[in-house]
C-alpha cells in the first residue's frame, strides 16, 4: 500500500531528499532511509532587481560628500550570494565634446543591505545602481539593476559643511498594467497556449520599455503524471509589446498570470495579476494538423465514489460549513490510498484542494459564503493513479433571521420525504422549536443525469425560500 503527500513551495535550483516516518499511538520506530536527491527540471531564474533603493545618512568631510544607500532583498529562486553597487557622475549640462565618465563599483556581501559611498564631489549629479547575484552550480546568475539619480549637497561658504542633504530625482512610479485579457487557450505544434493582451499603466507615456510576464498553475485536475501535479512549475518571459503568447500550459488547471511594466533603467512597476482556467485535453481547440495525444484512464483505476451527500452546518457566529460524506468506490484493482476533494464557487470552482486519508469518507468544508452556489468533486486515489470524479452541487442558505444560540445542523433529506410533497417538513415547522433547532433541506447526490441535477437544484432553492419564511415566523413568535 502506498500513500502520497503533495509538496508546495518547492523551488527551482534546489536539491531535495526525503525521509518518512510512520507514527501511531505508541510512537514511531524512526525514519526511513533517505531518497535519492531530486530537483525540478526547470532552471532557476536570476534574482529580481533589489527593491526600494533609497539614500540614507549624508555627511561632508574635507570638501567631499559621503552618503549611504539602502535597499531591500529581491525575490530570487536561489539565495543571493552578493550585491554590487555601481555609481558614476552624470553631466549637469549638454556638451559638444565627448566626455568620458568613469563608473565605479563595489561588491557587498549578501548579509548587508546598505553601502556608504565616499569621496563624492559636492553639488554634482550621480547615478547609483544596485544589482543582486546568485549562484547555480558553476553559473553566476545576474539580476537586473535598480537605479536612482541624486545630486550631492553643495558646500556652505567653503567651510566643508553641507547646507542640506542630497537632491533625489525620483522617476515617476509605474502603476500596474491595465485591461489584462487571456483569450481562449488552444493547442498548436505540441503545446497548449493562450494569447494574453493588456494596456500600459495610466500616465506612463514613453517610460515603459518592456514587460515582465510570469505564469504558474495552481490546482490541477486529472492524473498524476511524472510528478507534474505535485510540483508547481513557474514560467516567465519578456516582451516590448503589450501582448504575449504564454505557452507550455497544462490541461484542466487554474493558472495565475502576473505582468509588470519596466523602464529602460530597470525600474519595475506594480504587479497586476489575473486567473484563468485551461480546458481538458479533449475540449482544447486545435490549430494546425498536429493533434494532442490525450491520455485515457488506464485499467484498474478506482471507480467513482458513490452516494456523495452533504449537510449544511451553521454556527452561532453565522459561519457556514458543509459536511460531505461518500461511499468507497466499488471498483479498484489496488487498495485506496486516499481521496482528493476539489471545491469552489460556480462557475470557476477550482479554488481549493484537500486530501482525505484512506480510512475516512467525510470532510468538512469551512468558511463558506451564504446564498452561494458551490461545486464539489471527489475522487479516490490508489497507487495506480486518480480515479473518476464524483460531482456534487449545492447552494448555501441565506440568513433572514438572527440565529439561535446553539449551532444549527442542516442534514440531508431522504427521498421518501421528498416524494411526500414536503408534508413532513410542514409538520416539523408547525411544532414549537426546542433550544437546539434542527432544520432539514434537500442535499443533492452525485448523479450523471444533468436533468436530475437541475430538477433537484430547483427543489433546493424552493425549499430554502420556504425554510427562510418559517424561520422568520418562529423567531417572531
Coordinates of N, CA and C in Angstrom, one line a residue, residues 143-295:
X143 N 21.2 39.4 -11.7 CA 19.9 40.0 -11.7 C 19.8 41.4 -12.4
X144 N 18.7 41.9 -12.5 CA 18.5 43.3 -13.1 C 18.9 44.3 -12.1
X145 N 19.4 45.5 -12.6 CA 19.8 46.6 -11.7 C 18.6 47.5 -11.4
X146 N 18.6 48.0 -10.1 CA 17.7 49.0 -9.8 C 18.5 50.3 -9.7
X147 N 17.9 51.4 -10.0 CA 18.7 52.7 -10.1 C 18.0 53.9 -9.5
X148 N 18.8 54.9 -9.1 CA 18.3 56.1 -8.6 C 19.3 57.2 -9.0
X149 N 18.8 58.4 -9.2 CA 19.6 59.6 -9.6 C 19.5 60.6 -8.5
X150 N 20.7 61.1 -8.1 CA 20.8 62.1 -7.0 C 21.7 63.3 -7.4
X151 N 21.7 64.3 -6.6 CA 22.7 65.4 -6.7 C 23.2 65.6 -5.3
X152 N 24.5 65.5 -5.1 CA 25.1 65.7 -3.8 C 24.9 67.1 -3.3
X153 N 24.9 67.4 -2.0 CA 24.7 68.7 -1.5 C 25.9 69.6 -1.7
X154 N 25.6 70.9 -1.8 CA 26.7 71.9 -2.0 C 27.4 72.2 -0.7
X155 N 28.5 72.9 -0.7 CA 29.2 73.3 0.5 C 28.6 74.6 1.0
X156 N 28.8 74.9 2.2 CA 28.3 76.1 2.8 C 29.5 77.1 3.1
X157 N 29.6 78.1 2.3 CA 30.6 79.1 2.4 C 32.0 78.6 2.5
X158 N 32.2 77.4 1.8 CA 33.5 76.8 1.7 C 34.1 76.3 3.0
X159 N 33.2 76.1 4.1 CA 33.7 75.6 5.3 C 33.6 74.1 5.4
X160 N 33.2 73.4 4.4 CA 33.1 72.0 4.4 C 31.9 71.4 5.0
X161 N 30.9 72.2 5.3 CA 29.6 71.8 5.9 C 28.5 71.8 4.9
X162 N 27.8 70.7 4.7 CA 26.7 70.7 3.7 C 25.5 71.5 4.2
X163 N 24.9 72.2 3.3 CA 23.7 73.0 3.7 C 22.4 72.1 3.7
X164 N 22.4 71.0 3.0 CA 21.2 70.2 3.1 C 21.6 68.8 2.5
X165 N 20.7 67.9 2.6 CA 21.0 66.5 2.1 C 21.0 66.5 0.5
X166 N 21.2 65.3 0.0 CA 21.2 65.1 -1.5 C 19.8 65.3 -2.1
X167 N 19.9 65.9 -3.3 CA 18.6 66.1 -4.0 C 18.3 64.8 -4.8
X168 N 17.2 64.2 -4.6 CA 16.8 63.0 -5.2 C 16.0 63.3 -6.4
X169 N 16.3 62.6 -7.6 CA 15.5 62.8 -8.8 C 14.7 61.5 -8.9
X170 N 13.5 61.4 -8.4 CA 12.6 60.2 -8.4 C 12.0 60.1 -9.8
X171 N 12.1 59.0 -10.4 CA 11.4 58.7 -11.6 C 9.9 58.5 -11.2
X172 N 9.0 58.9 -12.1 CA 7.6 58.7 -11.8 C 7.3 57.2 -11.6
X173 N 6.5 56.9 -10.5 CA 6.2 55.5 -10.2 C 5.3 54.9 -11.2
X174 N 5.7 53.7 -11.7 CA 4.9 53.0 -12.7 C 3.8 52.2 -11.9
X175 N 2.5 52.5 -12.4 CA 1.4 51.7 -11.8 C 1.3 50.4 -12.5
X176 N 0.2 49.6 -12.1 CA 0.0 48.3 -12.7 C -0.5 48.4 -14.2
X177 N -0.2 47.4 -15.0 CA -0.8 47.4 -16.3 C -2.3 47.2 -16.2
X178 N -3.0 47.5 -17.2 CA -4.5 47.5 -17.2 C -5.1 46.6 -18.3
X179 N -6.3 46.3 -18.0 CA -7.1 45.5 -19.0 C -6.5 44.2 -19.5
X180 N -6.0 43.4 -18.5 CA -5.4 42.1 -18.9 C -6.5 41.2 -19.4
X181 N -6.3 40.6 -20.5 CA -7.2 39.7 -21.1 C -6.5 38.4 -21.6
X182 N -7.0 37.3 -21.1 CA -6.5 36.0 -21.6 C -7.5 35.4 -22.5
X183 N -7.1 35.2 -23.7 CA -8.0 34.6 -24.7 C -8.1 33.1 -24.5
X184 N -9.0 32.5 -25.2 CA -9.3 31.0 -25.1 C -8.0 30.2 -25.4
X185 N -7.6 29.4 -24.5 CA -6.4 28.6 -24.8 C -6.6 27.6 -26.0
X186 N -5.5 27.3 -26.7 CA -5.6 26.5 -27.9 C -4.3 25.6 -28.0
X187 N -4.4 24.5 -28.7 CA -3.3 23.6 -28.9 C -2.7 23.8 -30.3
X188 N -1.4 24.0 -30.3 CA -0.7 24.2 -31.6 C 0.7 23.7 -31.5
X189 N 1.1 22.9 -32.4 CA 2.5 22.4 -32.5 C 3.0 21.8 -31.3
X190 N 2.1 21.0 -30.7 CA 2.5 20.2 -29.5 C 2.4 20.9 -28.2
X191 N 1.9 22.2 -28.1 CA 1.8 22.9 -26.9 C 0.5 23.5 -26.7
X192 N 0.0 23.6 -25.5 CA -1.2 24.3 -25.2 C -0.8 25.8 -24.8
X193 N -1.4 26.7 -25.6 CA -1.0 28.1 -25.5 C -2.3 29.0 -25.2
X194 N -2.0 30.3 -24.9 CA -3.1 31.3 -24.7 C -2.5 32.7 -25.0
X195 N -3.1 33.4 -25.8 CA -2.7 34.8 -26.1 C -3.2 35.7 -25.1
X196 N -2.3 36.6 -24.5 CA -2.6 37.5 -23.5 C -2.4 38.9 -23.9
X197 N -3.3 39.8 -23.7 CA -3.1 41.2 -24.1 C -3.4 42.1 -22.8
X198 N -2.8 43.4 -22.9 CA -3.0 44.3 -21.8 C -2.7 45.7 -22.3
X199 N -2.9 46.7 -21.4 CA -2.6 48.1 -21.7 C -1.6 48.6 -20.8
X200 N -0.8 49.6 -21.3 CA 0.2 50.2 -20.4 C -0.4 50.9 -19.2
X201 N 0.4 51.1 -18.1 CA -0.1 51.8 -17.0 C -0.5 53.2 -17.3
X202 N -1.5 53.7 -16.7 CA -2.1 55.0 -16.9 C -1.0 56.0 -16.6
X203 N -0.8 57.0 -17.5 CA 0.1 58.1 -17.3 C 1.6 57.7 -17.5
X204 N 1.9 56.5 -18.0 CA 3.3 56.1 -18.1 C 3.9 56.7 -19.3
X205 N 3.2 57.1 -20.4 CA 3.8 57.7 -21.5 C 4.8 56.8 -22.2
X206 N 6.0 57.4 -22.4 CA 7.1 56.6 -23.0 C 8.1 56.0 -22.0
X207 N 7.7 56.0 -20.7 CA 8.6 55.5 -19.7 C 8.8 54.0 -19.8
X208 N 7.7 53.3 -20.3 CA 7.7 51.8 -20.3 C 8.6 51.3 -21.5
X209 N 9.5 50.4 -21.1 CA 10.4 49.9 -22.1 C 10.0 48.4 -22.5
X210 N 9.7 47.7 -21.5 CA 9.3 46.3 -21.7 C 8.4 45.8 -20.6
X211 N 7.9 44.6 -20.7 CA 7.0 44.0 -19.7 C 7.6 42.6 -19.3
X212 N 7.4 42.3 -18.0 CA 7.8 41.0 -17.4 C 6.5 40.2 -17.2
X213 N 6.5 39.0 -17.7 CA 5.3 38.1 -17.6 C 5.7 36.8 -16.9
X214 N 4.9 36.4 -15.9 CA 5.1 35.1 -15.2 C 3.8 34.4 -15.1
X215 N 3.8 33.1 -15.3 CA 2.5 32.3 -15.1 C 2.9 31.0 -14.5
X216 N 1.9 30.5 -13.7 CA 2.1 29.2 -13.0 C 0.8 28.6 -12.7
X217 N 0.7 27.3 -12.6 CA -0.6 26.6 -12.3 C -0.8 26.5 -10.8
X218 N -2.1 26.6 -10.4 CA -2.5 26.3 -9.1 C -3.0 24.9 -8.9
X219 N -4.3 24.7 -8.7 CA -4.9 23.4 -8.6 C -5.1 22.9 -10.0
X220 N -4.8 21.6 -10.2 CA -5.0 20.9 -11.5 C -5.8 19.7 -11.3
X221 N -6.7 19.3 -12.2 CA -7.4 18.1 -12.2 C -6.8 17.1 -13.0
X222 N -7.2 15.8 -12.9 CA -6.7 14.8 -13.8 C -5.7 13.9 -13.1
X223 N -4.9 13.1 -13.9 CA -4.0 12.1 -13.5 C -2.7 12.8 -12.9
X224 N -2.1 12.0 -12.0 CA -0.7 12.4 -11.6 C 0.3 11.7 -12.6
X225 N 1.0 12.6 -13.3 CA 1.9 12.0 -14.3 C 3.3 12.7 -14.1
X226 N 4.3 11.9 -13.8 CA 5.7 12.4 -13.7 C 5.8 13.5 -12.6
X227 N 4.9 13.4 -11.6 CA 5.0 14.4 -10.6 C 4.6 15.8 -10.9
X228 N 4.0 16.0 -12.1 CA 3.7 17.4 -12.6 C 2.6 18.0 -11.7
X229 N 1.7 17.2 -11.2 CA 0.6 17.7 -10.3 C 1.1 17.9 -8.9
X230 N 2.3 17.5 -8.6 CA 2.8 17.7 -7.2 C 3.6 18.9 -7.1
X231 N 4.5 19.2 -8.1 CA 5.4 20.3 -8.1 C 4.9 21.4 -9.1
X232 N 4.7 22.6 -8.6 CA 4.2 23.7 -9.4 C 5.4 24.3 -10.2
X233 N 5.2 24.5 -11.5 CA 6.2 25.0 -12.4 C 5.8 26.4 -12.8
X234 N 6.7 27.3 -12.5 CA 6.5 28.7 -12.9 C 7.4 29.1 -14.2
X235 N 6.7 29.7 -15.1 CA 7.4 30.1 -16.4 C 7.3 31.6 -16.5
X236 N 8.2 32.1 -17.3 CA 8.2 33.6 -17.5 C 8.8 34.0 -18.8
X237 N 8.6 35.3 -19.2 CA 9.1 35.8 -20.4 C 9.0 37.3 -20.4
X238 N 9.6 38.0 -21.4 CA 9.6 39.4 -21.5 C 9.2 39.8 -22.9
X239 N 8.7 41.0 -23.1 CA 8.2 41.5 -24.4 C 8.2 43.0 -24.4
X240 N 8.4 43.6 -25.5 CA 8.3 45.0 -25.7 C 6.9 45.4 -26.1
X241 N 6.1 44.5 -26.4 CA 4.7 44.8 -26.9 C 3.7 44.4 -25.8
X242 N 2.6 45.1 -25.9 CA 1.5 44.8 -24.9 C 0.7 43.5 -25.2
X243 N 1.4 42.5 -25.6 CA 0.7 41.2 -25.8 C 1.8 40.1 -25.7
X244 N 1.4 38.9 -25.4 CA 2.3 37.8 -25.3 C 1.6 36.5 -25.4
X245 N 2.2 35.5 -26.0 CA 1.6 34.2 -26.1 C 2.2 33.3 -25.1
X246 N 1.5 33.0 -23.9 CA 2.0 32.1 -22.9 C 1.9 30.7 -23.4
X247 N 2.8 29.9 -23.0 CA 2.9 28.6 -23.6 C 3.2 27.5 -22.6
X248 N 3.3 26.2 -23.0 CA 3.5 25.1 -22.2 C 2.6 25.0 -21.0
X249 N 1.3 25.3 -21.3 CA 0.2 25.2 -20.3 C -0.2 23.7 -20.1
X250 N -0.8 23.4 -19.0 CA -1.3 22.1 -18.7 C -2.8 22.1 -18.7
X251 N -3.4 20.9 -19.0 CA -4.8 20.8 -19.1 C -5.5 20.9 -17.7
X252 N -6.7 21.3 -17.7 CA -7.5 21.3 -16.5 C -6.9 21.9 -15.3
X253 N -6.3 23.1 -15.5 CA -5.6 23.8 -14.4 C -6.2 25.2 -14.2
X254 N -6.1 25.7 -13.0 CA -6.3 27.1 -12.8 C -5.0 27.8 -12.7
X255 N -4.8 28.8 -13.6 CA -3.5 29.5 -13.7 C -3.6 30.9 -13.2
X256 N -2.4 31.4 -12.7 CA -2.2 32.8 -12.3 C -1.2 33.4 -13.2
X257 N -1.5 34.5 -13.8 CA -0.6 35.2 -14.7 C -0.4 36.6 -14.1
X258 N 0.9 37.0 -13.9 CA 1.2 38.4 -13.4 C 2.1 39.1 -14.4
X259 N 1.9 40.4 -14.6 CA 2.5 41.2 -15.6 C 3.0 42.5 -14.9
X260 N 4.3 42.9 -15.2 CA 4.8 44.1 -14.6 C 5.5 44.9 -15.8
X261 N 5.3 46.2 -15.8 CA 6.0 47.1 -16.7 C 7.3 47.5 -16.1
X262 N 8.4 47.7 -17.0 CA 9.7 48.2 -16.5 C 10.1 49.3 -17.5
X263 N 11.1 50.1 -16.9 CA 11.7 51.2 -17.7 C 13.0 50.8 -18.2
X264 N 13.7 51.6 -19.1 CA 15.0 51.3 -19.6 C 16.0 51.2 -18.4
X265 N 15.8 51.9 -17.4 CA 16.7 51.9 -16.2 C 16.5 50.8 -15.3
X266 N 15.5 49.9 -15.6 CA 15.2 48.8 -14.7 C 14.2 49.0 -13.6
X267 N 13.6 50.2 -13.6 CA 12.6 50.4 -12.6 C 11.4 49.5 -12.9
X268 N 10.9 48.8 -11.9 CA 9.8 47.9 -12.1 C 8.5 48.5 -11.5
X269 N 7.4 48.4 -12.3 CA 6.1 48.9 -11.9 C 5.4 47.9 -11.0
X270 N 4.2 48.3 -10.6 CA 3.4 47.4 -9.7 C 2.9 46.2 -10.5
X271 N 2.7 45.1 -9.8 CA 2.3 43.9 -10.4 C 0.8 43.8 -10.5
X272 N 0.4 43.3 -11.7 CA -1.1 43.1 -11.9 C -1.2 41.6 -12.2
X273 N -2.3 41.0 -11.7 CA -2.4 39.6 -11.8 C -3.9 39.2 -12.1
X274 N -4.1 38.2 -12.9 CA -5.4 37.6 -13.2 C -5.3 36.1 -13.2
X275 N -6.5 35.5 -13.0 CA -6.6 34.0 -13.1 C -7.3 33.6 -14.3
X276 N -7.0 32.4 -14.8 CA -7.8 31.8 -15.9 C -7.7 30.3 -15.8
X277 N -8.6 29.6 -16.5 CA -8.6 28.1 -16.5 C -8.3 27.5 -17.9
X278 N -7.6 26.5 -17.9 CA -7.3 25.8 -19.2 C -8.3 24.6 -19.3
X279 N -8.7 24.3 -20.6 CA -9.6 23.2 -20.8 C -9.0 21.8 -20.6
X280 N -9.9 20.8 -20.6 CA -9.3 19.4 -20.7 C -8.7 19.1 -22.0
X281 N -8.0 18.1 -22.1 CA -7.3 17.7 -23.4 C -8.3 17.5 -24.5
X282 N -9.4 16.9 -24.2 CA -10.4 16.6 -25.3 C -11.2 17.8 -25.7
X283 N -11.2 18.8 -24.8 CA -12.0 20.0 -25.2 C -11.2 21.2 -25.8
X284 N -9.8 21.0 -25.9 CA -9.0 22.0 -26.3 C -9.2 22.3 -27.8
X285 N -9.1 23.6 -28.2 CA -9.2 24.0 -29.6 C -7.8 23.6 -30.3
X286 N -7.9 23.0 -31.4 CA -6.7 22.5 -32.1 C -6.4 23.4 -33.3
X287 N -5.2 24.0 -33.4 CA -4.8 24.9 -34.5 C -3.7 24.1 -35.3
X288 N -3.9 23.8 -36.5 CA -2.9 23.1 -37.3 C -3.3 21.6 -37.4
X289 N -2.3 20.9 -38.0 CA -2.6 19.4 -38.3 C -2.2 18.5 -37.1
X290 N -1.4 19.0 -36.2 CA -0.9 18.2 -35.1 C -2.0 18.2 -34.0
X291 N -2.4 17.0 -33.6 CA -3.5 16.9 -32.6 C -2.8 16.4 -31.2
X292 N -3.4 16.8 -30.1 CA -2.9 16.3 -28.8 C -3.1 14.9 -28.6
X293 N -2.2 14.3 -27.9 CA -2.3 12.8 -27.5 C -2.9 12.8 -26.2
X294 N -4.2 12.8 -26.1 CA -5.0 12.8 -24.9 C -4.9 11.5 -24.1
X295 N -4.5 11.5 -22.8 CA -4.4 10.3 -22.1 C -5.8 9.7 -21.8

